[in-house]
CSV table of C-alpha atoms in Angstrom, one decimal:
chain,number,residue,atom,x,y,z
A,1,UNK,CA,-1.0,8.6,-15.2
A,2,UNK,CA,-0.9,12.3,-16.2
A,3,UNK,CA,-4.6,12.8,-14.9
A,4,UNK,CA,-3.8,11.5,-11.4
A,5,UNK,CA,-3.5,14.7,-9.5
A,6,UNK,CA,-6.6,16.3,-11.0
A,7,UNK,CA,-8.7,13.0,-10.2
A,8,UNK,CA,-7.6,12.8,-6.7
A,9,UNK,CA,-8.2,16.5,-5.8
A,10,UNK,CA,-11.6,16.3,-7.4
A,11,UNK,CA,-12.4,13.3,-5.1
A,12,UNK,CA,-11.1,15.0,-2.1
A,13,UNK,CA,-13.4,17.9,-2.5
A,14,UNK,CA,-16.3,15.5,-2.5
A,15,UNK,CA,-15.4,13.1,0.4
A,16,UNK,CA,-16.7,13.5,3.9
A,17,UNK,CA,-14.6,13.4,6.9
A,18,UNK,CA,-14.5,10.0,8.9
A,19,UNK,CA,-13.2,9.4,12.3
A,20,UNK,CA,-11.8,6.2,13.5
A,21,UNK,CA,-11.0,5.2,17.1
A,22,UNK,CA,-8.1,2.7,17.0
A,23,UNK,CA,-7.5,0.3,19.7
A,24,UNK,CA,-4.6,0.8,22.2
A,25,UNK,CA,-1.8,-1.5,21.1
A,26,UNK,CA,-1.1,-4.3,23.7
A,27,UNK,CA,2.5,-4.9,24.8
A,28,UNK,CA,2.3,-8.4,24.0
A,29,UNK,CA,1.6,-7.8,20.5
A,30,UNK,CA,4.3,-5.2,19.8
A,31,UNK,CA,7.8,-6.5,18.8
A,32,UNK,CA,10.7,-6.2,21.0
A,33,UNK,CA,12.2,-3.4,18.9
A,34,UNK,CA,9.1,-1.3,19.6
A,35,UNK,CA,8.2,-2.0,23.2
A,36,UNK,CA,8.9,0.6,25.9
A,37,UNK,CA,9.7,3.2,23.3
A,38,UNK,CA,7.9,6.6,23.2
A,39,UNK,CA,7.0,8.6,20.2
A,40,UNK,CA,10.2,10.7,20.8
A,41,UNK,CA,12.3,7.6,19.9
A,42,UNK,CA,10.8,7.6,16.1
A,43,UNK,CA,13.9,9.1,14.5
A,44,UNK,CA,16.4,6.5,15.8
A,45,UNK,CA,14.1,3.6,14.8
A,46,UNK,CA,13.8,5.2,11.3
A,47,UNK,CA,17.4,5.6,11.3
A,48,UNK,CA,18.0,1.9,11.9
A,49,UNK,CA,15.9,1.2,8.7
A,50,UNK,CA,18.5,3.0,6.7
A,51,UNK,CA,21.4,0.8,8.1
A,52,UNK,CA,20.0,-2.3,6.2
A,53,UNK,CA,21.7,-3.1,2.9
A,54,UNK,CA,19.1,-2.6,0.1
A,55,UNK,CA,17.4,-5.3,-1.6
A,56,UNK,CA,18.8,-5.6,-5.1
A,57,UNK,CA,15.6,-4.7,-7.3
A,58,UNK,CA,16.0,-6.2,-10.7
A,59,UNK,CA,12.4,-5.8,-12.0
A,60,UNK,CA,12.2,-2.8,-14.4
A,61,UNK,CA,8.8,-1.9,-13.4
A,62,UNK,CA,9.7,-0.8,-10.1
A,63,UNK,CA,10.9,2.5,-11.5
A,64,UNK,CA,11.1,4.3,-8.1
A,65,UNK,CA,13.6,1.8,-6.7
A,66,UNK,CA,16.3,3.3,-9.1
A,67,UNK,CA,17.8,6.7,-8.5
A,68,UNK,CA,17.0,7.6,-12.1
A,69,UNK,CA,14.8,10.8,-12.3
A,70,UNK,CA,12.6,9.4,-15.2
A,71,UNK,CA,9.1,10.8,-16.3
A,72,UNK,CA,7.5,7.7,-14.8
A,73,UNK,CA,9.3,8.3,-11.4
A,74,UNK,CA,8.0,11.9,-11.4
A,75,UNK,CA,4.5,10.7,-12.0
A,76,UNK,CA,4.7,8.5,-8.8
A,77,UNK,CA,6.1,11.3,-6.9
A,78,UNK,CA,3.3,13.5,-7.9
A,79,UNK,CA,0.8,10.8,-6.6
A,80,UNK,CA,2.9,10.6,-3.5
A,81,UNK,CA,2.6,14.2,-2.9
A,82,UNK,CA,-1.2,14.2,-3.5
A,83,UNK,CA,-1.9,11.3,-1.3
A,84,UNK,CA,0.1,13.0,1.5
A,85,UNK,CA,-2.0,16.1,1.1
A,86,UNK,CA,-5.1,14.3,1.2
A,87,UNK,CA,-4.3,12.2,4.2
A,88,UNK,CA,-2.9,14.9,6.5
A,89,UNK,CA,-5.4,17.1,8.5
A,90,UNK,CA,-6.7,17.3,11.9
A,91,UNK,CA,-6.2,13.4,11.8
A,92,UNK,CA,-3.5,11.5,10.0
A,93,UNK,CA,-5.1,9.0,7.7
A,94,UNK,CA,-2.1,6.7,7.6
A,95,UNK,CA,-3.7,3.3,6.8
A,96,UNK,CA,-4.3,3.2,2.9
A,97,UNK,CA,-5.8,0.3,0.8
A,98,UNK,CA,-5.0,0.0,-2.9
A,99,UNK,CA,-7.2,-2.1,-5.2
A,100,UNK,CA,-8.7,-2.3,-8.7
A,101,UNK,CA,-11.8,-3.6,-10.4
A,102,UNK,CA,-10.1,-6.6,-12.1
A,103,UNK,CA,-6.7,-8.3,-12.2
A,104,UNK,CA,-3.7,-6.9,-14.3
A,105,UNK,CA,-4.6,-3.3,-13.7
A,106,UNK,CA,-1.4,-2.6,-12.0
A,107,UNK,CA,-2.7,-2.2,-8.4
A,108,UNK,CA,0.3,-4.0,-6.9
A,109,UNK,CA,3.0,-2.2,-9.0
A,110,UNK,CA,1.1,1.1,-8.1
A,111,UNK,CA,1.3,0.2,-4.3
A,112,UNK,CA,5.0,-0.8,-4.6
A,113,UNK,CA,6.1,2.2,-6.5
A,114,UNK,CA,4.1,4.5,-4.3
A,115,UNK,CA,5.4,2.9,-1.2
A,116,UNK,CA,8.9,3.3,-2.4
A,117,UNK,CA,8.4,6.7,-3.4
A,118,UNK,CA,7.1,7.6,0.1
A,119,UNK,CA,9.8,5.7,1.9
A,120,UNK,CA,12.5,7.7,0.0
A,121,UNK,CA,11.1,10.9,1.3
A,122,UNK,CA,12.6,12.3,4.5
A,123,UNK,CA,9.6,12.4,6.7
A,124,UNK,CA,7.9,9.0,6.5
A,125,UNK,CA,8.5,5.2,7.1
A,126,UNK,CA,6.3,3.0,5.1
A,127,UNK,CA,5.0,-0.5,5.9
A,128,UNK,CA,3.7,-2.3,2.8
A,129,UNK,CA,1.4,-5.2,3.7
A,130,UNK,CA,0.6,-7.8,0.9
A,131,UNK,CA,-3.0,-8.5,1.8
A,132,UNK,CA,-3.6,-10.4,-1.4
A,133,UNK,CA,-3.7,-13.8,0.3
A,134,UNK,CA,-5.1,-15.3,-2.9
A,135,UNK,CA,-2.2,-14.4,-5.3
A,136,UNK,CA,0.5,-12.7,-3.4
A,137,UNK,CA,3.0,-10.8,-5.6
A,138,UNK,CA,4.8,-8.1,-3.7
A,139,UNK,CA,7.7,-10.6,-2.7
A,140,UNK,CA,8.1,-11.5,-6.3
A,141,UNK,CA,8.5,-8.0,-7.6
A,142,UNK,CA,11.1,-7.5,-4.9
A,143,UNK,CA,12.9,-10.8,-5.7
A,144,UNK,CA,12.5,-12.4,-2.1
A,145,UNK,CA,11.3,-15.5,-1.0
A,146,UNK,CA,9.8,-15.2,2.5
A,147,UNK,CA,8.9,-18.5,4.5
A,148,UNK,CA,6.0,-16.8,6.6
A,149,UNK,CA,3.8,-14.0,6.2
A,150,UNK,CA,0.4,-12.3,7.1
A,151,UNK,CA,-1.4,-15.6,6.7
A,152,UNK,CA,0.6,-17.1,9.4
A,153,UNK,CA,0.1,-14.2,11.7
A,154,UNK,CA,-3.6,-14.5,11.1
A,155,UNK,CA,-4.0,-18.2,11.2
A,156,UNK,CA,-1.3,-19.4,13.7
A,157,UNK,CA,-0.7,-16.1,15.7
A,158,UNK,CA,2.8,-15.9,14.4
A,159,UNK,CA,4.5,-12.8,15.6
A,160,UNK,CA,4.5,-10.0,13.2
A,161,UNK,CA,8.1,-8.9,14.0
A,162,UNK,CA,9.4,-12.2,12.8
A,163,UNK,CA,8.0,-11.7,9.3
A,164,UNK,CA,8.7,-8.1,8.6
A,165,UNK,CA,11.3,-7.5,5.8
A,166,UNK,CA,13.4,-4.4,5.9
A,167,UNK,CA,14.3,-3.7,2.4
A,168,UNK,CA,16.8,-1.0,2.8
A,169,UNK,CA,15.1,0.9,0.1
A,170,UNK,CA,14.6,4.1,1.9
A,171,UNK,CA,12.5,3.6,5.1
A,172,UNK,CA,10.4,0.8,3.5
A,173,UNK,CA,9.5,-2.4,5.4
A,174,UNK,CA,7.3,-5.1,3.8
A,175,UNK,CA,4.9,-7.4,5.6
A,176,UNK,CA,4.5,-10.3,3.0
A,177,UNK,CA,1.3,-12.4,2.6
A,178,UNK,CA,3.0,-15.8,3.0
A,179,UNK,CA,1.6,-19.0,1.1
A,180,UNK,CA,-1.6,-18.5,-0.6
A,181,UNK,CA,-4.6,-19.3,1.5
A,182,UNK,CA,-7.7,-21.1,0.7
A,183,UNK,CA,-10.0,-19.3,3.2
A,184,UNK,CA,-8.8,-15.5,2.6
A,185,UNK,CA,-12.2,-14.0,3.3
A,186,UNK,CA,-12.5,-15.7,6.8
A,187,UNK,CA,-8.9,-14.6,7.7
A,188,UNK,CA,-9.6,-11.0,6.7
A,189,UNK,CA,-12.7,-10.6,8.3
A,190,UNK,CA,-11.5,-12.0,11.6
A,191,UNK,CA,-11.0,-10.0,14.8
A,192,UNK,CA,-7.5,-10.8,14.6
A,193,UNK,CA,-7.1,-9.0,11.3
A,194,UNK,CA,-8.8,-5.8,12.7
A,195,UNK,CA,-6.6,-6.1,15.7
A,196,UNK,CA,-3.5,-6.2,13.3
A,197,UNK,CA,-4.8,-3.1,11.4
A,198,UNK,CA,-5.2,-1.0,14.4
A,199,UNK,CA,-2.0,-2.1,15.9
A,200,UNK,CA,0.0,-1.3,12.8
A,201,UNK,CA,-1.6,2.2,12.5
A,202,UNK,CA,-0.5,3.0,15.9
A,203,UNK,CA,3.2,1.8,15.9
A,204,UNK,CA,4.6,4.9,14.5
A,205,UNK,CA,2.9,8.3,14.3
A,206,UNK,CA,4.7,9.2,11.1
A,207,UNK,CA,4.3,5.7,9.3
A,208,UNK,CA,2.1,5.0,6.5
A,209,UNK,CA,0.7,1.5,6.2
A,210,UNK,CA,-0.3,0.5,2.5
A,211,UNK,CA,-2.3,-2.5,1.9
A,212,UNK,CA,-2.3,-4.3,-1.4
A,213,UNK,CA,-5.6,-6.4,-1.9
A,214,UNK,CA,-7.1,-8.6,-4.6
A,215,UNK,CA,-9.2,-6.9,-7.2
A,216,UNK,CA,-12.5,-5.9,-5.8
A,217,UNK,CA,-14.6,-7.7,-8.5
A,218,UNK,CA,-15.7,-10.4,-7.8
A,219,UNK,CA,-13.8,-10.9,-4.6
A,220,UNK,CA,-15.0,-9.5,-1.2
A,221,UNK,CA,-11.6,-9.2,0.2
A,222,UNK,CA,-11.1,-5.5,-0.7
A,223,UNK,CA,-14.5,-4.4,0.5
A,224,UNK,CA,-13.7,-6.2,3.9
A,225,UNK,CA,-10.3,-4.3,4.5
A,226,UNK,CA,-11.8,-1.1,3.1
A,227,UNK,CA,-14.1,-0.9,6.1
A,228,UNK,CA,-11.3,-1.0,8.6
A,229,UNK,CA,-8.6,1.3,7.0
A,230,UNK,CA,-8.5,4.9,6.9
A,231,UNK,CA,-9.0,5.4,3.1
A,232,UNK,CA,-8.9,3.8,-0.4
A,233,UNK,CA,-7.0,4.5,-3.6
A,234,UNK,CA,-8.3,2.9,-6.8
A,235,UNK,CA,-6.4,1.8,-9.8
A,236,UNK,CA,-8.0,1.9,-13.2
A,237,UNK,CA,-6.0,0.7,-16.2
A,238,UNK,CA,-7.2,2.1,-19.5
A,239,UNK,CA,-9.1,-0.5,-21.6
A,240,UNK,CA,-8.9,-3.2,-19.1
A,241,UNK,CA,-12.0,-3.4,-16.6
A,242,UNK,CA,-15.5,-3.9,-17.8
A,243,UNK,CA,-17.2,-0.2,-17.5
A,244,UNK,CA,-20.2,-1.5,-15.6
A,245,UNK,CA,-18.1,-3.5,-13.1
A,246,UNK,CA,-15.9,-0.4,-12.6
A,247,UNK,CA,-18.7,2.0,-11.9
A,248,UNK,CA,-20.3,-0.6,-9.4
A,249,UNK,CA,-16.9,-1.1,-7.4
A,250,UNK,CA,-16.3,2.6,-7.4
A,251,UNK,CA,-19.8,3.2,-6.0
A,252,UNK,CA,-19.2,0.7,-3.2
A,253,UNK,CA,-15.8,2.2,-2.4
A,254,UNK,CA,-17.1,5.6,-2.0
A,255,UNK,CA,-18.6,4.3,1.3
A,256,UNK,CA,-14.9,3.8,2.6
A,257,UNK,CA,-13.3,7.2,2.2
A,258,UNK,CA,-12.3,6.8,-1.5
A,259,UNK,CA,-9.4,9.4,-2.1
A,260,UNK,CA,-9.5,9.1,-5.8
A,261,UNK,CA,-8.5,7.1,-9.0
A,262,UNK,CA,-5.1,6.4,-10.4
A,263,UNK,CA,-5.5,6.3,-14.2
A,264,UNK,CA,-2.8,3.8,-15.1
A,265,UNK,CA,-1.3,2.9,-18.6
A,266,UNK,CA,-2.8,5.9,-20.2
A,267,UNK,CA,-2.5,5.8,-24.0
A,268,UNK,CA,-2.2,9.6,-24.4
A,269,UNK,CA,0.6,9.6,-21.8
A,270,UNK,CA,2.5,7.0,-23.6
A,271,UNK,CA,1.7,8.6,-26.9
A,272,UNK,CA,3.2,11.9,-25.8
A,273,UNK,CA,6.2,10.2,-24.1
A,274,UNK,CA,6.8,7.0,-26.1
A,275,UNK,CA,10.6,7.7,-26.7
A,276,UNK,CA,11.3,8.0,-22.8
A,277,UNK,CA,8.4,5.8,-21.6
A,278,UNK,CA,9.6,2.5,-23.4
């Protein structure tokens, strides 16, 4: 991942600004802990997230969950800084989709480690949404077993506030996917999903909302969500995806404010740091 910052900054110079007009959140949609609260109340709400006992993360791949300042953690912190610089300007691009070309490229781990790194920073709360309704994985990495999730909110209008998980890891909140769905495209392309994205975008002025999705080839899910979020971060694992498929997906994603590419599992990085990396 040593080429992350260079790749992202190069993409930032080429991207054009896009403006989105979010819907005004309805009072009925907002959870009880968010109703009738103004922007000035953001700090107390953030503080409440820190009062939760942290989830005990045992998965060693979630490097940012520990307090160790390893080289891998520093790479994610660099990614965090770059993403923040690319999404802050005249407009706060706080909804971010993370995807890849194929499976097993590390998109979910990138989403989780980036979300944790951001949530540990002083200025931001983070909501990580598991929008991979085909093969959810965020809850497994965190070692939790939620009964309900985004699928229930979309299909049955289940209240979002009842499925949110306060992790206690910095200011990180997770919206799990729920049980796998047989009709993910219909759910993700629904008006309900568009409303949820817009509502989540507006809840806190300083909150990042990160969406983890299925791989973009051959599924349509990522492309559908990319059209309703502010920006896209793409994960490429060295030696994994077919080059032709990769280039095609990247070309498609450039229409959705592609911030750049995270080059994951890079051989040169491991070669230089193999003692520490493994």
